[in-house]
Amino acid sequence: MDTQSVANEVIKSTREKQAFSIIALIRNEYFLYLVSSAAFVLLWHWVAKEQILGKSLATPYDVVKELGRLMTIKLAGKNLFGHAWASTQRILIGFSLAAVVAIPLGLFMALNRTVNAIVKPVFDLFKPMPPIAWISIAILWFGIGEPSKVFIIVIGTFVPCLLNSYNGIRLIEPELYDVIRSLGGNRRHEILQVSFPAAFPAIFAGLQISLSIAWTCVLAAELVSARSGLGWIIVQGMKLTKPELVIGGMLIIALVAWLTTLLVSGLERVLCPWKRHIEGL
Amino acid sequence: MAYEEVKVQTPLYLKILPVLSICAFFGSWEFIVKTGIVPSTMLAAPSEVIKLFIVKLTDPNPDGAVLSQHAWISLKEAGIGYLLSLLVGLPLGLTMGWFTTVRGLFRPVFELIRPIPPIAWIPLCIFWFGIGLWGKVFIIWIAGIVPCVINAWVGVGMTNPTLIQMARTYGASDWQIFTKICVPSALPMVFGALQIALAYCWTNLVGAELLAADQGLGFLISMGRRLALPQMVVLGMVTVGIGGAVIGVLIDAVEKRLLAGIRR
């Protein structure tokens, strides 16, 4: 890209080359990225080294060393990749279960008033309840095994999936329907050729929201009770008072969560090239 | 097809169905518990939840506090953390949207913190603050700050470029453009952030209290599980849900008042 956008103002970077100066350097965004990252790591190192927060913060070097150690040795039968996969697997199962049920249901609710009148009130009862509040009841119902964790993820991701596919159809511009009607389309054409494609970007936005909620849910569930997963690694670090393990676990979570987000947006780019910005979502 | 008059009135059955469906939901819930299809150790009937609700209004047993006290503790934690996150997040996000220097300095750290679910901070919080008030305030602060920064940033980014160029032409300084044009035009997005952040704070509050607390609604839920009292779990969940709904309605009303004259 040879343009850059600040507050929507497009600045073409084709201007003539300026002489090197200190002022230009400290105004350069990428240089500042470097400076602030370095400052952050140094500050972190200093705080940990001087033990300003007691023994509860590990130096960045310790964290990296601990991560390297975790890749080779096994904790509870799994190395680091095993635990990361355990968490990701729970998310994928719960996430796809919820999406498969919630998206069609949302579409149905938006297209059919009778379905809407039946499902909406019950859905509205559950909507404001944080998914994490379900953990206790999930453990009562399913024990502490895999099903209870998947259940919480399903509950958590269900709401944004349904809400977005519902709103995605309701916020379609009526002009689009007018076009297909004046071209002689019937109700089936309206749904297949206008409603679904136009709601697609909103559905994907819902999937992205769901994904971040799913990560919160799976961590909460693993922190409460688990024998594997990244949340379990953090808990282990807490129980053994090893801050390097806790911080290492957090960094890996950030990495994996970021990777899954990339995956969904990549999928969106492949499946939905007509994506546009939708007002009000 | 000839022009038809638009019907404004909804048919009668569409008005009755929602009521019926709610009734059916609670009816079947009561029914499956009372007849023992789902054992009462796993789920409590709605009538029992209401009974416990009335008892818990006055009786601090067996979890050490009456319901209003739990709710007050939760509200206090959520409120403090939320306000702090607004105080830090909104100015940070707004300035990150406009000033390259601020963006350059804070973006790497922000991008590092952003994908970490706030729940993951709990163990570190327990190390740093113990299980008292401030540990939970910290988690809620972390939870609230991310949507605040993102929305304020995007809001500034969506400023109409024509307005900025117009101000430049009239000789406005960078700071004047920021305060007079970017901030007002980011307001609708900022209000969106208020709501998202609040919902997010409330979710994470429950998580924090499940793990590290001795009072609060999340603690009520986890005590219900430990004492194998499903009605207590459900009561906690319902209270949390009502709290979330009430807060959402309040923010909506405030937003409508303040944003009455601003385009959306």
PDB file of N, CA, C and O in Angstrom, chain A residues 3-30:
ATOM      1  N   THR A   3      -0.599   4.200   0.326  1.00  0.00           N
ATOM      2  CA  THR A   3      -1.348   5.233   1.018  1.00  0.00           C
ATOM      3  C   THR A   3      -1.530   4.817   2.451  1.00  0.00           C
ATOM      4  O   THR A   3      -1.468   3.642   2.785  1.00  0.00           O
ATOM      5  N   GLN A   4      -1.757   5.815   3.282  1.00  0.00           N
ATOM      6  CA  GLN A   4      -1.982   5.514   4.676  1.00  0.00           C
ATOM      7  C   GLN A   4      -3.141   6.366   5.116  1.00  0.00           C
ATOM      8  O   GLN A   4      -3.349   7.463   4.591  1.00  0.00           O
ATOM      9  N   SER A   5      -3.948   5.869   6.030  1.00  0.00           N
ATOM     10  CA  SER A   5      -5.155   6.592   6.367  1.00  0.00           C
ATOM     11  C   SER A   5      -5.153   6.984   7.829  1.00  0.00           C
ATOM     12  O   SER A   5      -5.054   6.142   8.696  1.00  0.00           O
ATOM     13  N   VAL A   6      -5.234   8.262   8.097  1.00  0.00           N
ATOM     14  CA  VAL A   6      -5.367   8.752   9.456  1.00  0.00           C
ATOM     15  C   VAL A   6      -6.700   9.456   9.536  1.00  0.00           C
ATOM     16  O   VAL A   6      -6.951  10.403   8.798  1.00  0.00           O
ATOM     17  N   ALA A   7      -7.558   8.985  10.428  1.00  0.00           N
ATOM     18  CA  ALA A   7      -8.891   9.561  10.556  1.00  0.00           C
ATOM     19  C   ALA A   7      -9.543   9.694   9.187  1.00  0.00           C
ATOM     20  O   ALA A   7     -10.104  10.711   8.831  1.00  0.00           O
ATOM     21  N   ASN A   8      -9.407   8.645   8.417  1.00  0.00           N
ATOM     22  CA  ASN A   8     -10.035   8.570   7.099  1.00  0.00           C
ATOM     23  C   ASN A   8      -9.441   9.532   6.076  1.00  0.00           C
ATOM     24  O   ASN A   8      -9.948   9.687   4.989  1.00  0.00           O
ATOM     25  N   GLU A   9      -8.410  10.235   6.486  1.00  0.00           N
ATOM     26  CA  GLU A   9      -7.790  11.177   5.582  1.00  0.00           C
ATOM     27  C   GLU A   9      -6.725  10.392   4.836  1.00  0.00           C
ATOM     28  O   GLU A   9      -5.816   9.832   5.440  1.00  0.00           O
ATOM     29  N   VAL A  10      -6.866  10.301   3.539  1.00  0.00           N
ATOM     30  CA  VAL A  10      -5.887   9.499   2.811  1.00  0.00           C
ATOM     31  C   VAL A  10      -4.658  10.345   2.524  1.00  0.00           C
ATOM     32  O   VAL A  10      -4.745  11.418   1.943  1.00  0.00           O
ATOM     33  N   ILE A  11      -3.530   9.861   2.989  1.00  0.00           N
ATOM     34  CA  ILE A  11      -2.288  10.591   2.771  1.00  0.00           C
ATOM     35  C   ILE A  11      -1.458   9.776   1.803  1.00  0.00           C
ATOM     36  O   ILE A  11      -1.073   8.651   2.112  1.00  0.00           O
ATOM     37  N   LYS A  12      -1.204  10.294   0.655  1.00  0.00           N
ATOM     38  CA  LYS A  12      -0.376   9.572  -0.318  1.00  0.00           C
ATOM     39  C   LYS A  12       1.069   9.730   0.098  1.00  0.00           C
ATOM     40  O   LYS A  12       1.529  10.834   0.377  1.00  0.00           O
ATOM     41  N   SER A  13       1.768   8.624   0.162  1.00  0.00           N
ATOM     42  CA  SER A  13       3.157   8.731   0.589  1.00  0.00           C
ATOM     43  C   SER A  13       4.081   8.849  -0.608  1.00  0.00           C
ATOM     44  O   SER A  13       5.153   8.297  -0.649  1.00  0.00           O
ATOM     45  N   THR A  14       3.603   9.551  -1.622  1.00  0.00           N
ATOM     46  CA  THR A  14       4.434   9.743  -2.804  1.00  0.00           C
ATOM     47  C   THR A  14       5.202  11.068  -2.742  1.00  0.00           C
ATOM     48  O   THR A  14       5.837  11.459  -3.686  1.00  0.00           O
ATOM     49  N   ARG A  15       5.094  11.745  -1.578  1.00  0.00           N
ATOM     50  CA  ARG A  15       5.799  13.040  -1.500  1.00  0.00           C
ATOM     51  C   ARG A  15       7.305  12.829  -1.576  1.00  0.00           C
ATOM     52  O   ARG A  15       7.803  11.738  -1.300  1.00  0.00           O
ATOM     53  N   GLU A  16       7.964  13.902  -1.869  1.00  0.00           N
ATOM     54  CA  GLU A  16       9.399  13.766  -2.127  1.00  0.00           C
ATOM     55  C   GLU A  16      10.148  13.396  -0.849  1.00  0.00           C
ATOM     56  O   GLU A  16       9.712  13.668   0.251  1.00  0.00           O
ATOM     57  N   LYS A  17      11.281  12.783  -1.050  1.00  0.00           N
ATOM     58  CA  LYS A  17      12.042  12.257   0.068  1.00  0.00           C
ATOM     59  C   LYS A  17      12.604  13.404   0.896  1.00  0.00           C
ATOM     60  O   LYS A  17      13.184  14.343   0.367  1.00  0.00           O
ATOM     61  N   GLN A  18      12.378  13.266   2.229  1.00  0.00           N
ATOM     62  CA  GLN A  18      12.866  14.331   3.084  1.00  0.00           C
ATOM     63  C   GLN A  18      14.229  13.957   3.650  1.00  0.00           C
ATOM     64  O   GLN A  18      14.548  12.773   3.779  1.00  0.00           O
ATOM     65  N   ALA A  19      14.976  14.986   3.996  1.00  0.00           N
ATOM     66  CA  ALA A  19      16.270  14.732   4.623  1.00  0.00           C
ATOM     67  C   ALA A  19      16.048  14.122   5.997  1.00  0.00           C
ATOM     68  O   ALA A  19      15.038  14.388   6.654  1.00  0.00           O
ATOM     69  N   PHE A  20      16.991  13.312   6.410  1.00  0.00           N
ATOM     70  CA  PHE A  20      16.859  12.666   7.704  1.00  0.00           C
ATOM     71  C   PHE A  20      16.924  13.694   8.822  1.00  0.00           C
ATOM     72  O   PHE A  20      17.789  14.558   8.832  1.00  0.00           O
ATOM     73  N   SER A  21      15.971  13.617   9.735  1.00  0.00           N
ATOM     74  CA  SER A  21      16.040  14.524  10.879  1.00  0.00           C
ATOM     75  C   SER A  21      15.469  13.808  12.096  1.00  0.00           C
ATOM     76  O   SER A  21      14.678  12.879  11.973  1.00  0.00           O
ATOM     77  N   ILE A  22      15.865  14.257  13.261  1.00  0.00           N
ATOM     78  CA  ILE A  22      15.419  13.631  14.505  1.00  0.00           C
ATOM     79  C   ILE A  22      13.909  13.773  14.651  1.00  0.00           C
ATOM     80  O   ILE A  22      13.204  12.845  15.053  1.00  0.00           O
ATOM     81  N   ILE A  23      13.400  14.956  14.303  1.00  0.00           N
ATOM     82  CA  ILE A  23      11.966  15.211  14.479  1.00  0.00           C
ATOM     83  C   ILE A  23      11.143  14.271  13.611  1.00  0.00           C
ATOM     84  O   ILE A  23      10.147  13.694  14.053  1.00  0.00           O
ATOM     85  N   ALA A  24      11.600  14.090  12.370  1.00  0.00           N
ATOM     86  CA  ALA A  24      10.881  13.168  11.500  1.00  0.00           C
ATOM     87  C   ALA A  24      10.942  11.756  12.076  1.00  0.00           C
ATOM     88  O   ALA A  24       9.982  10.987  11.968  1.00  0.00           O
ATOM     89  N   LEU A  25      12.053  11.421  12.695  1.00  0.00           N
ATOM     90  CA  LEU A  25      12.210  10.071  13.249  1.00  0.00           C
ATOM     91  C   LEU A  25      11.236   9.842  14.394  1.00  0.00           C
ATOM     92  O   LEU A  25      10.549   8.813  14.441  1.00  0.00           O
ATOM     93  N   ILE A  26      11.134  10.812  15.351  1.00  0.00           N
ATOM     94  CA  ILE A  26      10.235  10.554  16.477  1.00  0.00           C
ATOM     95  C   ILE A  26       8.776  10.697  16.087  1.00  0.00           C
ATOM     96  O   ILE A  26       7.891  10.357  16.851  1.00  0.00           O
ATOM     97  N   ARG A  27       8.496  11.188  14.891  1.00  0.00           N
ATOM     98  CA  ARG A  27       7.102  11.212  14.427  1.00  0.00           C
ATOM     99  C   ARG A  27       6.758   9.967  13.628  1.00  0.00           C
ATOM    100  O   ARG A  27       5.613   9.770  13.254  1.00  0.00           O
ATOM    101  N   ASN A  28       7.764   9.144  13.344  1.00  0.00           N
ATOM    102  CA  ASN A  28       7.519   7.959  12.525  1.00  0.00           C
ATOM    103  C   ASN A  28       6.846   6.879  13.367  1.00  0.00           C
ATOM    104  O   ASN A  28       7.349   6.472  14.414  1.00  0.00           O
ATOM    105  N   GLU A  29       5.686   6.395  12.870  1.00  0.00           N
ATOM    106  CA  GLU A  29       4.894   5.454  13.652  1.00  0.00           C
ATOM    107  C   GLU A  29       5.661   4.166  13.922  1.00  0.00           C
ATOM    108  O   GLU A  29       5.654   3.642  15.022  1.00  0.00           O
ATOM    109  N   TYR A  30       6.344   3.670  12.892  1.00  0.00           N
ATOM    110  CA  TYR A  30       6.970   2.353  13.038  1.00  0.00           C
ATOM    111  C   TYR A  30       8.166   2.411  13.965  1.00  0.00           C
ATOM    112  O   TYR A  30       8.410   1.493  14.736  1.00  0.00           O
TER     113      TYR A  30
END
